[in-house]
PDB file of C-alpha atoms in Angstrom:
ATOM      1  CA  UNK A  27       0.000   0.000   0.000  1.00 45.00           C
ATOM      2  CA  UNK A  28       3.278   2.104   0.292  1.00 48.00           C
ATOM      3  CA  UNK A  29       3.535   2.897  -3.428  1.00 61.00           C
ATOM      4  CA  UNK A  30      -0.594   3.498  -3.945  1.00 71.00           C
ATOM      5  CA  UNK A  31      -1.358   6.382  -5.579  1.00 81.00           C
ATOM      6  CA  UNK A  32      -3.632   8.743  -4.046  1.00 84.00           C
ATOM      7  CA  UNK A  33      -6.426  10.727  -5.260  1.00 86.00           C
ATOM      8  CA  UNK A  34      -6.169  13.513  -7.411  1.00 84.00           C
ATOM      9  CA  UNK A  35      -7.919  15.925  -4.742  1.00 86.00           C
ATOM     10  CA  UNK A  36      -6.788  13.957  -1.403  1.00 88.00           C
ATOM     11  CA  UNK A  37      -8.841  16.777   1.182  1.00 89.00           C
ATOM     12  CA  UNK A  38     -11.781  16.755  -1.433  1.00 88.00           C
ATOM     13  CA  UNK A  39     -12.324  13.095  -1.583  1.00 91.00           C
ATOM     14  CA  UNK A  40     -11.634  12.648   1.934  1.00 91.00           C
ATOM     15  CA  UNK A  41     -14.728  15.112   2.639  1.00 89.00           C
ATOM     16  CA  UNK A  42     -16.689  12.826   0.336  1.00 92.00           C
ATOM     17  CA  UNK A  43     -16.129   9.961   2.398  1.00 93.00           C
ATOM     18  CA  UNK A  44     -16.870  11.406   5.351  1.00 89.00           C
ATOM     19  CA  UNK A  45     -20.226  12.764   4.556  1.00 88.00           C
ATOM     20  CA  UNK A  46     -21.137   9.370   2.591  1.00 90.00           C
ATOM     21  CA  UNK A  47     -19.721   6.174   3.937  1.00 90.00           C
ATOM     22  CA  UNK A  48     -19.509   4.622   7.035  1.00 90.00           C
ATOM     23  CA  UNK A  49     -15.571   4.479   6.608  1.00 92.00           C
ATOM     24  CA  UNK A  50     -13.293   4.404   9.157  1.00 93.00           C
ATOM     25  CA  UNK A  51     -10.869   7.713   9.426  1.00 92.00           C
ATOM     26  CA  UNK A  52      -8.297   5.597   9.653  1.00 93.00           C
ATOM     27  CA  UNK A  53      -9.291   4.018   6.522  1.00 94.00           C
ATOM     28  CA  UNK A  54     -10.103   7.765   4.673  1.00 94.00           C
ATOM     29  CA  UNK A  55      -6.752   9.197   5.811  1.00 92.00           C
ATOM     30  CA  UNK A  56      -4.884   6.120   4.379  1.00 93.00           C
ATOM     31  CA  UNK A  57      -6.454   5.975   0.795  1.00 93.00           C
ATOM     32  CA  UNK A  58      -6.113   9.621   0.467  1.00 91.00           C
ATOM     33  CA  UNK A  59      -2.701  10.354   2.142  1.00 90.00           C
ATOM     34  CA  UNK A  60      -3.541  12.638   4.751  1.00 91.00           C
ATOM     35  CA  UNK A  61      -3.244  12.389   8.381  1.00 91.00           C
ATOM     36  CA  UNK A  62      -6.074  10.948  10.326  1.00 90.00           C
ATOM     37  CA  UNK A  63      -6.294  13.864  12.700  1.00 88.00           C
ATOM     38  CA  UNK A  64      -7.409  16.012   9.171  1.00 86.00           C
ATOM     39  CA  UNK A  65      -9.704  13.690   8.649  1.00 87.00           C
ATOM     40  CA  UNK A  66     -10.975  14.080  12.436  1.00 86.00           C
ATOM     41  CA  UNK A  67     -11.063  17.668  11.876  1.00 84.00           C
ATOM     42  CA  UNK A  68     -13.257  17.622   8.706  1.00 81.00           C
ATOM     43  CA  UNK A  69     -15.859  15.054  10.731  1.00 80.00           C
ATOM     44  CA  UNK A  70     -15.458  17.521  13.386  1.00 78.00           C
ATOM     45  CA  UNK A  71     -16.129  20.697  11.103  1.00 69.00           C
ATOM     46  CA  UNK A  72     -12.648  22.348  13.077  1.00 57.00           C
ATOM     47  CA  UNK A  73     -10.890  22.234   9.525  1.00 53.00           C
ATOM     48  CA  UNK A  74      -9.278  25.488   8.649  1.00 49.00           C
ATOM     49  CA  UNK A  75      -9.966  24.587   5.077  1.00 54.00           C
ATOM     50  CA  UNK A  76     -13.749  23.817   3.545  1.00 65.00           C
ATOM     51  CA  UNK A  77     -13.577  21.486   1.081  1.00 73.00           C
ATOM     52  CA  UNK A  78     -16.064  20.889  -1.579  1.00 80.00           C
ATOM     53  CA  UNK A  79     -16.778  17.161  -1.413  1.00 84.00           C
ATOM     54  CA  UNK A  80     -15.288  15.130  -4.839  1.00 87.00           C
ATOM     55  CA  UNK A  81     -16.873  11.541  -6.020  1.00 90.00           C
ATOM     56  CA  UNK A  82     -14.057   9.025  -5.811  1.00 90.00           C
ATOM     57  CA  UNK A  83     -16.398   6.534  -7.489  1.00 90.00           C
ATOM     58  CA  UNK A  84     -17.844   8.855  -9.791  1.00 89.00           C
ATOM     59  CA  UNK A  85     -14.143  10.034 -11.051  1.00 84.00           C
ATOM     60  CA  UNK A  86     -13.315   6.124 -11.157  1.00 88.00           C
ATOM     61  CA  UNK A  87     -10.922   5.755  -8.191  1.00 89.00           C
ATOM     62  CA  UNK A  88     -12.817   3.682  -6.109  1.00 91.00           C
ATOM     63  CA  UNK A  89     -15.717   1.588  -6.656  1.00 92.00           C
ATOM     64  CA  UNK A  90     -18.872   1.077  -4.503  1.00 93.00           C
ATOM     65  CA  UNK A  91     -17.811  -2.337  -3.786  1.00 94.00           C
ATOM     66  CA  UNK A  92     -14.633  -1.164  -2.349  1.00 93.00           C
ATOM     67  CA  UNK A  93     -16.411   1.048  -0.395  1.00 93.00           C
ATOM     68  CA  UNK A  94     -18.674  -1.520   0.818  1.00 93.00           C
ATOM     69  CA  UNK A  95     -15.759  -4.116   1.843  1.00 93.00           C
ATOM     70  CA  UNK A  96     -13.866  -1.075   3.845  1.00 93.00           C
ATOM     71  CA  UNK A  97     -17.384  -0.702   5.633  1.00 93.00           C
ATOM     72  CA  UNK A  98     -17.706  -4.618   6.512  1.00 93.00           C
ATOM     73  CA  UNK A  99     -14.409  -4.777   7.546  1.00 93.00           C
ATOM     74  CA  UNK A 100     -12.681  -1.884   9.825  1.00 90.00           C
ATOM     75  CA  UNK A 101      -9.483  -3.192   8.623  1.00 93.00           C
ATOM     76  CA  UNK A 102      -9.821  -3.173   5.597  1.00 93.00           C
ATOM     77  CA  UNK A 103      -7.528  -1.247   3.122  1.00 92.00           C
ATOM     78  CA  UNK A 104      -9.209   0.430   0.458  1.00 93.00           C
ATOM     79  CA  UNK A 105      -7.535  -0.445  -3.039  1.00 91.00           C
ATOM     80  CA  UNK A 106      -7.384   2.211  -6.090  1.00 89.00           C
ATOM     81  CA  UNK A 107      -9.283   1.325  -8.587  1.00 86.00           C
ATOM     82  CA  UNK A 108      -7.890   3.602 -11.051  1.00 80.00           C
ATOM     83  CA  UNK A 109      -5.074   6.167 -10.428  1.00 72.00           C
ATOM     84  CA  UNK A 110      -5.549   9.660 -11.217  1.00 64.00           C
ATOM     85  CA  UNK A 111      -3.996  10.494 -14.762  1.00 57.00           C
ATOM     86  CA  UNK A 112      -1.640  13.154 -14.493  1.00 53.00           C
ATOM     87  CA  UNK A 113      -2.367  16.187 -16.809  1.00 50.00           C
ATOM     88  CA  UNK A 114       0.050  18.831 -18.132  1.00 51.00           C
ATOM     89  CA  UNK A 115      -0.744  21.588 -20.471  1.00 51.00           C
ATOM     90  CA  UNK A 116       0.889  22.087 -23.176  1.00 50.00           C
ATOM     91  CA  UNK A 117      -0.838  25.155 -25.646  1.00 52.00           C
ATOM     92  CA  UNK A 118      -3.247  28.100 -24.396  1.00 52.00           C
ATOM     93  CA  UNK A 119      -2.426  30.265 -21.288  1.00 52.00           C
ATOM     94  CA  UNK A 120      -0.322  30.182 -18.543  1.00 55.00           C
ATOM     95  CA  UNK A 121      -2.144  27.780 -15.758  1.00 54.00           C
ATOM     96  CA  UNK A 122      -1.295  29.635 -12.251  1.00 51.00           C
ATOM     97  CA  UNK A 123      -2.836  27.891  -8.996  1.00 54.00           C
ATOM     98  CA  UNK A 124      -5.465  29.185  -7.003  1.00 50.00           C
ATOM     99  CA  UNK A 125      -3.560  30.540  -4.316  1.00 48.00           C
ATOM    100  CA  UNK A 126      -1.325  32.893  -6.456  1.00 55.00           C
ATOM    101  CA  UNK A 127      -4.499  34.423  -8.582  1.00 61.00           C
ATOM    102  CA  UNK A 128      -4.715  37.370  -6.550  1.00 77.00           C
ATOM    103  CA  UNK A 129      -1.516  38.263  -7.076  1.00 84.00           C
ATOM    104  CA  UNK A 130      -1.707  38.327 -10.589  1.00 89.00           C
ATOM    105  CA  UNK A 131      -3.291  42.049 -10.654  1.00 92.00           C
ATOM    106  CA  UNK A 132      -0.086  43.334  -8.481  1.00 92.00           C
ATOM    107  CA  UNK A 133       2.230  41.160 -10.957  1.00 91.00           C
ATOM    108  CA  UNK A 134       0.596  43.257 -14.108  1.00 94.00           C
ATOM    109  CA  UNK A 135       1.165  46.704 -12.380  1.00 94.00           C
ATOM    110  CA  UNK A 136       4.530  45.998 -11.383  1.00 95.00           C
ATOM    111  CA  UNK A 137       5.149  45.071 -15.152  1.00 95.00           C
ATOM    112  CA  UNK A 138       3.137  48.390 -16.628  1.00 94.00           C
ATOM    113  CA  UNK A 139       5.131  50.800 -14.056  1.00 93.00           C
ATOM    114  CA  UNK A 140       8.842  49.312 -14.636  1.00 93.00           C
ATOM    115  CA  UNK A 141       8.242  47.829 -18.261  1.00 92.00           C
ATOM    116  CA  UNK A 142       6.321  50.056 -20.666  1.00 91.00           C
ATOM    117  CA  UNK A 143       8.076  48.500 -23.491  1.00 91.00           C
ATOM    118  CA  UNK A 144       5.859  45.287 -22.810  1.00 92.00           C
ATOM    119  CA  UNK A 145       3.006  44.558 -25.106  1.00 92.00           C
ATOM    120  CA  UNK A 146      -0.352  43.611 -23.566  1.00 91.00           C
ATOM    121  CA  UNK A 147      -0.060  40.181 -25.319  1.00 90.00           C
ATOM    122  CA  UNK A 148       3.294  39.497 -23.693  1.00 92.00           C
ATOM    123  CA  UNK A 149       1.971  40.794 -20.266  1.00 93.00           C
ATOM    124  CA  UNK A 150      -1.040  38.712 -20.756  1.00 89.00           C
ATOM    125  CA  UNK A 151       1.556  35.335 -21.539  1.00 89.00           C
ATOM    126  CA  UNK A 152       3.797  36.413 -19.219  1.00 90.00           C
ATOM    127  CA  UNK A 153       1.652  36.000 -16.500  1.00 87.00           C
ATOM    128  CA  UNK A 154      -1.629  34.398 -17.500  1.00 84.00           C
ATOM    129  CA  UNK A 155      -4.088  37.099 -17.581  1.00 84.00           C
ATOM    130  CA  UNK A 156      -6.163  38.957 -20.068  1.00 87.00           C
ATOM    131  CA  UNK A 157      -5.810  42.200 -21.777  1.00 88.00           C
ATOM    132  CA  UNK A 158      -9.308  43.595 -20.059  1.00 88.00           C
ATOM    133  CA  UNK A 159      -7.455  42.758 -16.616  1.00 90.00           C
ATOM    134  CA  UNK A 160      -3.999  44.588 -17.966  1.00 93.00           C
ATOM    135  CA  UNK A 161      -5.880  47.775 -19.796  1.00 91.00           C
ATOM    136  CA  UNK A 162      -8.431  48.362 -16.708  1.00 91.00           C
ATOM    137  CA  UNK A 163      -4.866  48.254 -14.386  1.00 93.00           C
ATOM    138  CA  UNK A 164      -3.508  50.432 -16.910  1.00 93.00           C
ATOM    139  CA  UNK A 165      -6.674  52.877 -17.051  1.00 92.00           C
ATOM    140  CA  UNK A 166      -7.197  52.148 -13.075  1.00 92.00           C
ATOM    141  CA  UNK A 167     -10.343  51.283 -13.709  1.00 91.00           C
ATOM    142  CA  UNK A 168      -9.907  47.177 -12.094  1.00 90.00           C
ATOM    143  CA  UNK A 169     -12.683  47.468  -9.553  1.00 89.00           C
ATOM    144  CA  UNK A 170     -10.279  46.440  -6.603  1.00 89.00           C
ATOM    145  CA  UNK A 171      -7.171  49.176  -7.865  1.00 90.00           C
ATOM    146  CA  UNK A 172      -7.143  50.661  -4.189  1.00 90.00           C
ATOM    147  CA  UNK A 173      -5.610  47.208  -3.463  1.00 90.00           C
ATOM    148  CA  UNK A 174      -3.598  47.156  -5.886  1.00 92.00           C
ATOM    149  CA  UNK A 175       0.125  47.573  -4.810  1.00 91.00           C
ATOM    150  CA  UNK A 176       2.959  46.760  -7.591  1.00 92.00           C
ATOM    151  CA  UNK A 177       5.319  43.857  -7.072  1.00 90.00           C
ATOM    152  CA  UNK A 178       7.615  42.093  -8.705  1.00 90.00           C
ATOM    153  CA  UNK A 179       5.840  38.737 -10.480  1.00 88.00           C
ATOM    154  CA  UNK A 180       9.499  36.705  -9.951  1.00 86.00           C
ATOM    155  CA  UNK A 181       8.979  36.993  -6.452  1.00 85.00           C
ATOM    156  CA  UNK A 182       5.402  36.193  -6.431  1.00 83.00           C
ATOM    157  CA  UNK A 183       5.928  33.297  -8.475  1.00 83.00           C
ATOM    158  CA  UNK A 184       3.815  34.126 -11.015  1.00 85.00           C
ATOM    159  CA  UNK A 185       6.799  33.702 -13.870  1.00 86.00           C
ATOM    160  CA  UNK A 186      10.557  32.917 -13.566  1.00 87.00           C
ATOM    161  CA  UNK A 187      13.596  35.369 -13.570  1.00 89.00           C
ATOM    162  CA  UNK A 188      14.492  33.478 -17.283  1.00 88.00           C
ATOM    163  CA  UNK A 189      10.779  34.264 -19.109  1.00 89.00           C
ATOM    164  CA  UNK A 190      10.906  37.965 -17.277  1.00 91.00           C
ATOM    165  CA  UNK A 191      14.603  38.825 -19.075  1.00 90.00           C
ATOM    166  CA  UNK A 192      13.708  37.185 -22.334  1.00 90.00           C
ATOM    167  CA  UNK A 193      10.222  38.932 -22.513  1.00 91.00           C
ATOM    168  CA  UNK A 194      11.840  42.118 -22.033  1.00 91.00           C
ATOM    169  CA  UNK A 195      14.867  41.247 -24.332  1.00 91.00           C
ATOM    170  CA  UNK A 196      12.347  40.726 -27.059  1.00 90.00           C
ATOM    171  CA  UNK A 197      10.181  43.538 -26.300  1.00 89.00           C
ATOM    172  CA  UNK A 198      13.412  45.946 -26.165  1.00 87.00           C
ATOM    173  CA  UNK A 199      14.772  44.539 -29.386  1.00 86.00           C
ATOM    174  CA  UNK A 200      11.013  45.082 -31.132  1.00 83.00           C
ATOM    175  CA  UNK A 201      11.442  48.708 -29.892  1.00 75.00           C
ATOM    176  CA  UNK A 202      14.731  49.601 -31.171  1.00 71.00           C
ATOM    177  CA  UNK A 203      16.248  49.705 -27.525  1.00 55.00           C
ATOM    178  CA  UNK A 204      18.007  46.963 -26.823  1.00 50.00           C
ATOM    179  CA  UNK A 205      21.364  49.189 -27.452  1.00 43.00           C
ATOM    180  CA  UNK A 206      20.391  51.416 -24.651  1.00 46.00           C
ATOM    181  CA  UNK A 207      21.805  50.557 -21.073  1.00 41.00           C
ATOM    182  CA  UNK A 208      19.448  50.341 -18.608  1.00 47.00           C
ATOM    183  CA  UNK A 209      19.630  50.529 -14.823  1.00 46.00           C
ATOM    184  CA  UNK A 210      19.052  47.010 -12.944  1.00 47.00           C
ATOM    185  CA  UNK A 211      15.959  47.647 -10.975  1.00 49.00           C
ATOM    186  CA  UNK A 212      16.213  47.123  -7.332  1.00 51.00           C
ATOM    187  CA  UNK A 213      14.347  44.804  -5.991  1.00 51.00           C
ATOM    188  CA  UNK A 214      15.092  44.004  -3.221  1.00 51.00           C
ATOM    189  CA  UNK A 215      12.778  46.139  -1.322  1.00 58.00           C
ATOM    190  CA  UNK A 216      10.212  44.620  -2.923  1.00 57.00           C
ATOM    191  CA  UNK A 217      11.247  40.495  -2.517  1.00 60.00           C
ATOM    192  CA  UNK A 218      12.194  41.239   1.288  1.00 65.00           C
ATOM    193  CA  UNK A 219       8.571  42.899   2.546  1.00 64.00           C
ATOM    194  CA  UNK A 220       6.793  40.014   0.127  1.00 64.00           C
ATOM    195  CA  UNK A 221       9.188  37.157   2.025  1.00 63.00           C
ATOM    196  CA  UNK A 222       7.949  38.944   5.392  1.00 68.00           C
ATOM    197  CA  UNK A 223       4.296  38.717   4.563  1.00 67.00           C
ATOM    198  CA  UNK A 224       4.570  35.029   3.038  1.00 65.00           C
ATOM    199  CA  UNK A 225       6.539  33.776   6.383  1.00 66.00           C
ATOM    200  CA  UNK A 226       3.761  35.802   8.317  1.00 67.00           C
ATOM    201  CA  UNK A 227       0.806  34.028   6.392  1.00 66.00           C
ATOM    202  CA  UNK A 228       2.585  30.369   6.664  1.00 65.00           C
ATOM    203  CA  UNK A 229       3.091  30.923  10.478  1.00 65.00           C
ATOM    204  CA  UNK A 230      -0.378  32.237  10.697  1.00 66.00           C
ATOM    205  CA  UNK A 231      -1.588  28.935   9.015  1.00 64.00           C
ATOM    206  CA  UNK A 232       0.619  26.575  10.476  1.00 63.00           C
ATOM    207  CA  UNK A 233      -0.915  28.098  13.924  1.00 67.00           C
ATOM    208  CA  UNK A 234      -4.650  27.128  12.705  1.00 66.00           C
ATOM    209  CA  UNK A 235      -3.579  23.847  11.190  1.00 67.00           C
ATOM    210  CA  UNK A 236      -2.077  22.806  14.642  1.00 66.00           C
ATOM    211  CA  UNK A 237      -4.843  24.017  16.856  1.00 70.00           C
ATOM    212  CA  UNK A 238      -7.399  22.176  14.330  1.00 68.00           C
ATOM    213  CA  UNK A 239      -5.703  18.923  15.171  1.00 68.00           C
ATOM    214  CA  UNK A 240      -5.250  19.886  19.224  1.00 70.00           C
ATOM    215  CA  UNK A 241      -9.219  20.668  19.351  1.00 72.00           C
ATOM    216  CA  UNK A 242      -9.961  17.159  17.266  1.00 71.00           C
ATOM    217  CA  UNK A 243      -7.787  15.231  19.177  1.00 72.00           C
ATOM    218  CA  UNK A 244      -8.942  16.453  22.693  1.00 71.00           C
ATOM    219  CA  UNK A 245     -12.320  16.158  21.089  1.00 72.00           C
ATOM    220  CA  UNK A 246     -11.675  12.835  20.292  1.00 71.00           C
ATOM    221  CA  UNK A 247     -10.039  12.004  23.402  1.00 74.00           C
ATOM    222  CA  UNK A 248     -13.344  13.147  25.605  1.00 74.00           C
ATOM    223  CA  UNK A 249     -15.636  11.036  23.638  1.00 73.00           C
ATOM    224  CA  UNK A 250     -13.523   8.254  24.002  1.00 72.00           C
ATOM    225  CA  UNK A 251     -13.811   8.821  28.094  1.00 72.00           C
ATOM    226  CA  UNK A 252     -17.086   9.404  27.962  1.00 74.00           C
ATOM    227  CA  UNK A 253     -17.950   6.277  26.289  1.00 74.00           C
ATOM    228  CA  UNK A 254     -15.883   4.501  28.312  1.00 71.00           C
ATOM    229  CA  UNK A 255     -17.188   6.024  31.876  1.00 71.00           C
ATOM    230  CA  UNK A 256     -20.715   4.694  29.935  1.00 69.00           C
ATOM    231  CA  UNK A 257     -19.705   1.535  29.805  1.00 67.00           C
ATOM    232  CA  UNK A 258     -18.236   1.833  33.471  1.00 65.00           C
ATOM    233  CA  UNK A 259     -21.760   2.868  34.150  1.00 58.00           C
TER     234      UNK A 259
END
């Protein structure tokens, strides 16, 4: 069971088989490779995180058979029933996860302020957006631009150092500039107070993460008493 895959959306599925089978949480947390005090906390609604709930049988991982065994038999380990097929993308726009979408809008005005050379098509590669997002920075017309602070999109991961510098190479030689030396931009400022406010918001999640598992563990730990004073009874 050491080399099983695990589903495609481990917390989602996990959710799923809370809600809908009669699984243990040991059993949940080892088919979807997450610790069984997660799993605790998503029974327990203390999760930091809510997760939508994803069909494992549905999506083909598991079948209701499988299910059905792992709910006969407490012991039971529940088998894959197909793996997850890994997809990577290839054509069409830059894919950037979920957590680093709203920092795309402070990537695009850190690009207009420091790059004017840079097309809208190239910003919009660069970084995954559209030109409606880039021209209503540009116009500051984007409905949130009182948010909007510029920083550098190599620090906030939204592109690498490499596809900045060729981007700007190209745009500079399309221009008829790429003779003229420019200044290295410094930014440090920049990477130092976005380092400060990542470490703050991994601390400040670690923190919830850890007293979600204290409060489903003691939670856990006082049913198990009082069932056992009931029996005692």
């Amino acid at each position: 069971m050491a080399n099983q895959s695990t589903p495609l959306m481990p917390h989602a599925t996990a959710t799923w088989l809370v809600d809908n089978t009669g699984l243990t949480f040991e059993q949940i947390a080892e088919f979807c490779g997450i610790h069984i005090l997660e799993v605790q906390a998503m029974a327990d609604d203390l999760a930091g995180s809510k997760y939508m709930g994803r069909d494992p049988v549905h999506a083909g991982e598991l079948t209701q058979e499988e299910i059905e065994r792992g709910q006969d038999d407490s012991q039971y380990r529940l088998k894959m029933n197909r793996a997850p097929i890994a997809v990577s993308r290839t054509k069409g726009a830059r894919y950037t996860p979920v957590s680093k979408r709203q920092d795309k809008p402070d990537g695009i005005a850190w690009l207009l302020r420091n790059h004017p050379e840079l097309s809208d098509a190239q910003i919009s590669k660069l970084i995954g957006t559209t030109r409606t997002t880039i021209a209503a920075i540009r116009e500051r017309s984007h409905w949130n631009i009182a948010n909007i602070q510029p920083k550098d999109p190599v620090t906030l991961g939204l592109c690498s150092q490499r596809e900045l510098d060729a981007t700007v190479a190209k745009a500079a030689k399309r221009a008829g500039t790429d003779g003229e030396v420019r200044e290295p931009l410094d930014r440090s400022g920049d990477r130092e107070r976005l380092i400060e406010e990542l470490r703050a918001e991994r601390v400040a999640a670690g923190q919830a993460a850890a007293e979600a598992a204290q409060e489903a563990e003691a939670s856990a730990w006082l049913a198990n008493r009082r069932m056992d004073e009931g029996q005692a009874g």
